[in-house]
GROMACS .gro file of C-alpha atoms in nm:
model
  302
    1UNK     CA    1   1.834  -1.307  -1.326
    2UNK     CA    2   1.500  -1.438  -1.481
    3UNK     CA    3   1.248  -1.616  -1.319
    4UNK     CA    4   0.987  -1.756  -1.495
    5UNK     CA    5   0.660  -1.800  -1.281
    6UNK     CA    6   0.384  -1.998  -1.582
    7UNK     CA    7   0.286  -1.656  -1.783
    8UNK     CA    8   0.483  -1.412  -1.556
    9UNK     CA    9   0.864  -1.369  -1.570
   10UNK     CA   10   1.078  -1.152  -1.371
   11UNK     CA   11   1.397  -0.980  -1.386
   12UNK     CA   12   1.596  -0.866  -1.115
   13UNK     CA   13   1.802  -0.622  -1.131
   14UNK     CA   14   2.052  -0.578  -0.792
   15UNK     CA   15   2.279  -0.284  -0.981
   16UNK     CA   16   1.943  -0.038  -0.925
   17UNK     CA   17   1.757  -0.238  -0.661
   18UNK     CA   18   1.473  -0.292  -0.893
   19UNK     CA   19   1.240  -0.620  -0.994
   20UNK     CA   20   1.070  -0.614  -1.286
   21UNK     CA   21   0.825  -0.810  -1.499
   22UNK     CA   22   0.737  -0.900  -1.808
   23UNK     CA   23   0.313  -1.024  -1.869
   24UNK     CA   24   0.269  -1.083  -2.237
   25UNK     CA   25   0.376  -0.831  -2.444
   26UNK     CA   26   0.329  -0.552  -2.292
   27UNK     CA   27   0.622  -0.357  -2.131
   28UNK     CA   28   0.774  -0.030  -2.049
   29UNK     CA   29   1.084   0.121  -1.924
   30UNK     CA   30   1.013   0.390  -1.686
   31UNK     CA   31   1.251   0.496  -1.388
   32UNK     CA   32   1.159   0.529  -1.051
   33UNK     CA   33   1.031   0.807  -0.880
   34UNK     CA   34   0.935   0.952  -1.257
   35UNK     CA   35   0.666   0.998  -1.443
   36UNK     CA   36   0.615   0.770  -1.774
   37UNK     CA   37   0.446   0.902  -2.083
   38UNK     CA   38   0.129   0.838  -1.929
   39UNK     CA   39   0.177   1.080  -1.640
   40UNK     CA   40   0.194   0.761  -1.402
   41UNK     CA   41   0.440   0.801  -1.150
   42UNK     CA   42   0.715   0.504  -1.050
   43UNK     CA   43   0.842   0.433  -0.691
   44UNK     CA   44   0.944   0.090  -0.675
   45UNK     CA   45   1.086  -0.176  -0.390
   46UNK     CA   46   1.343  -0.444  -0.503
   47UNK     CA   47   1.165  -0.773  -0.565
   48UNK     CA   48   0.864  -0.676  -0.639
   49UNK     CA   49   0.665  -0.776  -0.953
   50UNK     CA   50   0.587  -0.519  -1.178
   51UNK     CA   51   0.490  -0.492  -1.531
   52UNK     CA   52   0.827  -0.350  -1.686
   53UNK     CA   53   1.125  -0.508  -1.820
   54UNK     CA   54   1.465  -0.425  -1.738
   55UNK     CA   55   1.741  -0.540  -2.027
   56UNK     CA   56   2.065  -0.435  -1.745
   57UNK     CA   57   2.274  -0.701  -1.585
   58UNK     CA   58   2.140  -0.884  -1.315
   59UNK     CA   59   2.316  -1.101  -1.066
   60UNK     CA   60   2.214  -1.374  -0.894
   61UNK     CA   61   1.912  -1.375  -0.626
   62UNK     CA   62   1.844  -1.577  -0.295
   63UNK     CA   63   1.563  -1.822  -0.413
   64UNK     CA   64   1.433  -1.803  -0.067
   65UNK     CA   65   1.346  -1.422  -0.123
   66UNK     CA   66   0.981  -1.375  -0.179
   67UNK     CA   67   0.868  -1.272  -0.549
   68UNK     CA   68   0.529  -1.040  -0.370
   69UNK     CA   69   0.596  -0.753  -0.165
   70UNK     CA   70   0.258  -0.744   0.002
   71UNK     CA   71   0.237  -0.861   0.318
   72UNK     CA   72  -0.073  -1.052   0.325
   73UNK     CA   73   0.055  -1.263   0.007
   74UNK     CA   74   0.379  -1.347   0.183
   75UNK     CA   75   0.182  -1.502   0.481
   76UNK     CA   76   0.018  -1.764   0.264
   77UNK     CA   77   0.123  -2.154   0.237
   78UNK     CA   78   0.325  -2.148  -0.083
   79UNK     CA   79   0.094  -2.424  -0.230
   80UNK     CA   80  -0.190  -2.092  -0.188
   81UNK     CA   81   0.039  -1.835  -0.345
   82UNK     CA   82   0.108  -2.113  -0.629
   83UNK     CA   83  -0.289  -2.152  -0.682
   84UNK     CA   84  -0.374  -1.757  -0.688
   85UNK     CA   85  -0.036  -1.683  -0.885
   86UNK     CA   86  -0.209  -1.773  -1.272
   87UNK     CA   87  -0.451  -1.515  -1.120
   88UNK     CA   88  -0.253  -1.238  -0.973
   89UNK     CA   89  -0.227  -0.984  -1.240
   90UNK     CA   90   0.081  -0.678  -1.204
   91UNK     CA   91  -0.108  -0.356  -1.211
   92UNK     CA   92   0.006   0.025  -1.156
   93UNK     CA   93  -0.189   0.280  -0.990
   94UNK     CA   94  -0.215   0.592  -1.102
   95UNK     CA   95  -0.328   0.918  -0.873
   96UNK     CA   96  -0.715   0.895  -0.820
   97UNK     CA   97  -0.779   0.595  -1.033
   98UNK     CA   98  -1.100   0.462  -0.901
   99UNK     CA   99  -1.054   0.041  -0.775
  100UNK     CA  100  -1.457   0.000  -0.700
  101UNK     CA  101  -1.749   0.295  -0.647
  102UNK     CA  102  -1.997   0.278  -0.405
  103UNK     CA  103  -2.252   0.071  -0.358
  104UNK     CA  104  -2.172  -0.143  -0.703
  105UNK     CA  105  -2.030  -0.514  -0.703
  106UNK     CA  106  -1.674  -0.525  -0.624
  107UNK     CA  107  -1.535  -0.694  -0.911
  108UNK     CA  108  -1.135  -0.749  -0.848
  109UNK     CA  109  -0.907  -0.697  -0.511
  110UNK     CA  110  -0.589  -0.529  -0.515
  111UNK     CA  111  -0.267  -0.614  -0.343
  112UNK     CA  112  -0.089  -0.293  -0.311
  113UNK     CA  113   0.270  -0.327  -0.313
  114UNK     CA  114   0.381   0.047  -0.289
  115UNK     CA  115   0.083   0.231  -0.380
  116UNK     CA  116  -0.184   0.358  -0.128
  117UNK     CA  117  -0.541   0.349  -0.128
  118UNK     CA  118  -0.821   0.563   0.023
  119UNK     CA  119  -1.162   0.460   0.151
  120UNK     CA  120  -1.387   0.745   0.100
  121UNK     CA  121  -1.730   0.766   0.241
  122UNK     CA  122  -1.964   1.066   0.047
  123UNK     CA  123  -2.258   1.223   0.210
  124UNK     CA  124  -2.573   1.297   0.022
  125UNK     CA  125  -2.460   1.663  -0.035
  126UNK     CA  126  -2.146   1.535  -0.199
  127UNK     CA  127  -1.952   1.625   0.092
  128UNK     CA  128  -1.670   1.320   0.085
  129UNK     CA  129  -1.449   1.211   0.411
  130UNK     CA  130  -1.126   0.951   0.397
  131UNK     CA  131  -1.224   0.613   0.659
  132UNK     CA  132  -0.913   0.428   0.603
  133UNK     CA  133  -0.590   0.349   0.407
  134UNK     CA  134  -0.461   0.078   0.242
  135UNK     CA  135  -0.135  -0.029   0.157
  136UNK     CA  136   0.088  -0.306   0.130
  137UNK     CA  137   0.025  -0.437   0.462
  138UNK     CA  138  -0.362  -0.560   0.348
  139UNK     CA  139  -0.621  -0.596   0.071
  140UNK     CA  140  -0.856  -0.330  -0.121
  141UNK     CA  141  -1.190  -0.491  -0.160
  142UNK     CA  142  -1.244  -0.625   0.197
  143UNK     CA  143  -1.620  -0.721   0.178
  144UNK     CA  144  -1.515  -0.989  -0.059
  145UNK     CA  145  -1.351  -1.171   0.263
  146UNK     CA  146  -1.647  -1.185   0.432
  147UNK     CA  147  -1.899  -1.307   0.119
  148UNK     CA  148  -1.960  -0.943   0.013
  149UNK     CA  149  -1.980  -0.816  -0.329
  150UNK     CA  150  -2.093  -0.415  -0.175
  151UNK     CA  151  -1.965  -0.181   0.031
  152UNK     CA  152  -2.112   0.194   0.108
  153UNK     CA  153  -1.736   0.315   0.052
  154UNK     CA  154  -1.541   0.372  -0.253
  155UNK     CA  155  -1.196   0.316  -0.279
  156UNK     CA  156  -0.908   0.507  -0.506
  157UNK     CA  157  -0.557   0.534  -0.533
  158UNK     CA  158  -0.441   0.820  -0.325
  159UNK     CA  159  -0.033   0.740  -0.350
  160UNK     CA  160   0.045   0.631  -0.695
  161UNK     CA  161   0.193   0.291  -0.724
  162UNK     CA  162   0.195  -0.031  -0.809
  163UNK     CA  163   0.000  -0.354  -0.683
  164UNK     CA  164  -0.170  -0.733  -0.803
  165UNK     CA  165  -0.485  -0.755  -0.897
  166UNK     CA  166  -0.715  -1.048  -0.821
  167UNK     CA  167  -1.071  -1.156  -0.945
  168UNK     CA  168  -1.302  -1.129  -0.683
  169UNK     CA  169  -1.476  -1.461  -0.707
  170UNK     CA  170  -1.089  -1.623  -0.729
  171UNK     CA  171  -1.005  -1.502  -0.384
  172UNK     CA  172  -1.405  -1.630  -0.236
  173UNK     CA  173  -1.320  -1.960  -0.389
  174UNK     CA  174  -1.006  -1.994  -0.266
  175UNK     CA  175  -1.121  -1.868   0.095
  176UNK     CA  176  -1.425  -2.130   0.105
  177UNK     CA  177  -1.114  -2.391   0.015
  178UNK     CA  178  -0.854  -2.298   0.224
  179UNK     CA  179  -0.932  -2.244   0.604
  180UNK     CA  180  -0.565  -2.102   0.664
  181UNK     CA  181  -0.609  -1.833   0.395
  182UNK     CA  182  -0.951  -1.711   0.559
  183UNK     CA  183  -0.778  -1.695   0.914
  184UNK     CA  184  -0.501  -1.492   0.763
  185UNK     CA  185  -0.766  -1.261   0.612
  186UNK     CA  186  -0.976  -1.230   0.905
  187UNK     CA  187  -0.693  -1.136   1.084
  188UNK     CA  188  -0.606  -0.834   0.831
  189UNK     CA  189  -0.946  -0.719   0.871
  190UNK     CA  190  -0.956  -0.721   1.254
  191UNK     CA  191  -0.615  -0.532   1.245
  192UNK     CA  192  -0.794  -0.291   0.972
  193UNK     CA  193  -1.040  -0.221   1.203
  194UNK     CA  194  -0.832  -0.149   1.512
  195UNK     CA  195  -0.638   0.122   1.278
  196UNK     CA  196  -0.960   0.251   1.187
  197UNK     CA  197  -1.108   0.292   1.523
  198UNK     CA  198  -0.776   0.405   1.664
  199UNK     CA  199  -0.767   0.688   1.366
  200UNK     CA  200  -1.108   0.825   1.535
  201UNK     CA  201  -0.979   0.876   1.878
  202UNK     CA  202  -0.662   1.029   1.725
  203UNK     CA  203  -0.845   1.292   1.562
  204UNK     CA  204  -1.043   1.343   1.879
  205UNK     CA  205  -0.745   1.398   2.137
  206UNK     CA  206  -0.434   1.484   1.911
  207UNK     CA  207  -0.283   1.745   1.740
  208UNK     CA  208  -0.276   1.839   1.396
  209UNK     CA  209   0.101   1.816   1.401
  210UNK     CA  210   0.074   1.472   1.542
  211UNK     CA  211  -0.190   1.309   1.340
  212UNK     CA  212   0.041   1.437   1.039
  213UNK     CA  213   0.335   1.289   1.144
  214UNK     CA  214   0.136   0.945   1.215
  215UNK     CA  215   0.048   0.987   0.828
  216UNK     CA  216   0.359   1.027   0.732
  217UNK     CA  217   0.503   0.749   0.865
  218UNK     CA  218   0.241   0.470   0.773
  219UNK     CA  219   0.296   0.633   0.392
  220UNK     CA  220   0.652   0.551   0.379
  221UNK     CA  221   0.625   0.235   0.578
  222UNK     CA  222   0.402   0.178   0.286
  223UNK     CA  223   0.595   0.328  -0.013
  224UNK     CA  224   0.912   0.193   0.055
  225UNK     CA  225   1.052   0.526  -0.061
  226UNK     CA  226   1.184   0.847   0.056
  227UNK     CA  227   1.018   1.034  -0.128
  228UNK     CA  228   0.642   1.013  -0.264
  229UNK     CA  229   0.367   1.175  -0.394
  230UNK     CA  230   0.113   1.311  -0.076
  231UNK     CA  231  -0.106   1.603  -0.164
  232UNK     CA  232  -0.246   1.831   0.077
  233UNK     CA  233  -0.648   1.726  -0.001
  234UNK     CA  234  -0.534   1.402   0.084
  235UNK     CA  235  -0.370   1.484   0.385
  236UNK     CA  236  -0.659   1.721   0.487
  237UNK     CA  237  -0.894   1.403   0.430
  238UNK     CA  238  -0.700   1.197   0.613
  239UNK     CA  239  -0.646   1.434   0.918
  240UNK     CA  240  -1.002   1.523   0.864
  241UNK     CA  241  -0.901   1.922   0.879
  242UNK     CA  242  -0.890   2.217   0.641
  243UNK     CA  243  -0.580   2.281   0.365
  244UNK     CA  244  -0.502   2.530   0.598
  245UNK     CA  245  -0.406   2.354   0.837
  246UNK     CA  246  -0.246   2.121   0.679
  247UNK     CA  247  -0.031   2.381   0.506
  248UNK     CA  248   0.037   2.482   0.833
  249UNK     CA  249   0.167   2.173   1.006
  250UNK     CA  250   0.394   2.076   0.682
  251UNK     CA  251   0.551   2.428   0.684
  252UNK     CA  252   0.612   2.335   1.079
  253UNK     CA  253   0.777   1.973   1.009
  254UNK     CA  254   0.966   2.148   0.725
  255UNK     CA  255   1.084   2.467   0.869
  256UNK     CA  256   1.240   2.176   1.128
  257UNK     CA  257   1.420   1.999   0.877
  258UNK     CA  258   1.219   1.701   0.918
  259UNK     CA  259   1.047   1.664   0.554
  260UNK     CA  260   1.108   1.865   0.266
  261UNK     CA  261   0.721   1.934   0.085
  262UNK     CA  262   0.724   2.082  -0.273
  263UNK     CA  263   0.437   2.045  -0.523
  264UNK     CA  264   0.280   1.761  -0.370
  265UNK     CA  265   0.604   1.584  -0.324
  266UNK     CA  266   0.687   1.484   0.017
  267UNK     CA  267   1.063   1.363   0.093
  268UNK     CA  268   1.184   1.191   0.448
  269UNK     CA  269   1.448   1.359   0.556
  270UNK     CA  270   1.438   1.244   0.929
  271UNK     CA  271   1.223   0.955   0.997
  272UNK     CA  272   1.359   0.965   1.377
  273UNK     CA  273   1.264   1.256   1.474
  274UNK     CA  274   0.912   1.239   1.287
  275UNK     CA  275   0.836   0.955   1.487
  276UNK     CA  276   0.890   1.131   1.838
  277UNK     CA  277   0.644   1.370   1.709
  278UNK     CA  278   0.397   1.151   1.595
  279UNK     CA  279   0.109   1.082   1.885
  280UNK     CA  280   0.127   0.681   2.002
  281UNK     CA  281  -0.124   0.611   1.771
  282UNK     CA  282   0.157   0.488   1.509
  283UNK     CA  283   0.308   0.276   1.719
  284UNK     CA  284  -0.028   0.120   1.867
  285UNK     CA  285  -0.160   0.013   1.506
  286UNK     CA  286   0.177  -0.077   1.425
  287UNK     CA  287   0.212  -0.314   1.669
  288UNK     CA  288  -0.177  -0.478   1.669
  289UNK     CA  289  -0.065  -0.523   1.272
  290UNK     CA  290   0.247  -0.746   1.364
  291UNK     CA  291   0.028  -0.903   1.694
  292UNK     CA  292  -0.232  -1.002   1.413
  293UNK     CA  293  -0.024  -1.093   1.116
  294UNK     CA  294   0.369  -1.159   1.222
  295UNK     CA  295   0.650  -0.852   1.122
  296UNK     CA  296   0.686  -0.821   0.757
  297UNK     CA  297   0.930  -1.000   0.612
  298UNK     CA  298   1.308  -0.857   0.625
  299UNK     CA  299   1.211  -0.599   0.900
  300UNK     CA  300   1.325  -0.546   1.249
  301UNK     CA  301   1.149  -0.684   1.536
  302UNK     CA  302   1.016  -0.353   1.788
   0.00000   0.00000   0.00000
């Protein structure tokens, strides 16, 4: 099926679960869960825009099924996603790739759609700590909401991934128009915050093994894949502990069958049981996120 959306068409694909996109000229044709000739890895949801093209057979689609995967685009009035579509541009993510440094003018937001981002904080011995994460639940570039152009954090792709990117002075305009879009992005931010303050007293009262299983699961609720790429600095920075310990508490989860971890590569194998080992802290941001914003589209309610 193609869908043609004014200088972005799509292509779904239901034989491999896949959406895929063509802007301009450029395209590619790169599996997922694989690395393309760029070293960029793949891990893609089904209707989802991305910049690749897929030339299989395609069958026909619901037309009520949502073209954007993030959440905070698929709360919008669709005469707002029709304004901001011209403007959303498919991007992918690679591993580290910085999305704004420190203390410079933000110039684009992202839309993740199954890529995650880190907010890092660095101290003036070059020390650096993770503050929050970012996936397709929200927004990177959240001082733009607020009239902001600065932020003391930087913010890089920690899960490679895909996402839409968005001029910065697009979304303020749009904001100052459209009081339903700011009320949907206020509410993002207060739920942002919760997770963030909720992440401090979780590293205060919980275990390691805990806090890693939390991780876990907000990555693949975020991924939309069994498998993805999660390094142990990351998780470290996240858990706010030493590689050691980290090591430690994925050798645990692993020796129970629960994940299998190899070369940075971390694969569900039983989200069930990860969750009773996870502290409450998962389920309380969970559930201020779908207080604040509604459940995500196609998911189950509790």
């Amino acid at each position: 099926m193609h869908v043609q959306f004014k200088n972005l068409s799509v292509v779904v694909n239901f034989s491999d679960g896949i959406a895929h996109a063509r802007d301009g000229g450029w395209n590619s044709s790169v599996e997922p869960g694989t690395k393309s000739p760029n070293n960029r890895y793949s891990s893609q949801p089904s209707h989802c825009i991305y910049p690749r093209v897929n030339h299989g057979k395609a069958r026909a689609m619901d037309l009520s099924v949502q073209s954007y995967r993030n959440r905070l685009l698929e709360l919008l009035d669709p005469k707002e996603l029709d304004r901001l579509r011209p403007h959303l541009k498919p991007t992918i993510f690679d591993y580290r790739q910085s999305l704004y440094e420190a203390n410079s003018p933000i110039p684009s937001v992202y839309f993740p759609i199954d890529g995650v981002a880190s907010l890092v904080n660095t101290m003036a011995n070059g020390s650096a700590a993770e503050v929050g994460t970012i996936g397709n639940e929200g927004i990177v570039g959240l001082p733009v909401i607020f009239g902001d152009r600065y932020a003391p954090t930087s913010a890089y792709i920690q899960v490679p991934g895909s996402g839409l990117r968005l001029q910065a002075d697009v979304l303020s305009s749009e904001i100052d128009r459209s009081s339903t879009m700011r009320r949907i992005m206020l509410h993002y931010a207060h739920a942002f915050f919760n997770q963030v303050a909720q992440s401090a007293a979780c590293n205060h009262f919980h275990s390691v093994e805990q806090r890693c299983c939390r991780w876990l699961l907000m990555t693949h609720d975020r991924v939309q894949s069994e498998r993805f790429l999660l390094t142990q600095e990351f998780l470290g920075m996240m858990l706010g502990v030493r590689r050691t310990s980290v090591t430690a508490a994925a050798s645990t989860l692993k020796r129970r069958k629960l994940i299998e971890y190899r070369r940075g590569q971390v694969t569900i194998l039983n989200r069930t049981e990860i969750e009773k080992c996870a502290c409450e802290c998962y389920a309380v941001s969970k559930q201020e996120f779908d207080r604040l914003l509604g459940y995500p589209l196609g998911s189950q309610r509790g």
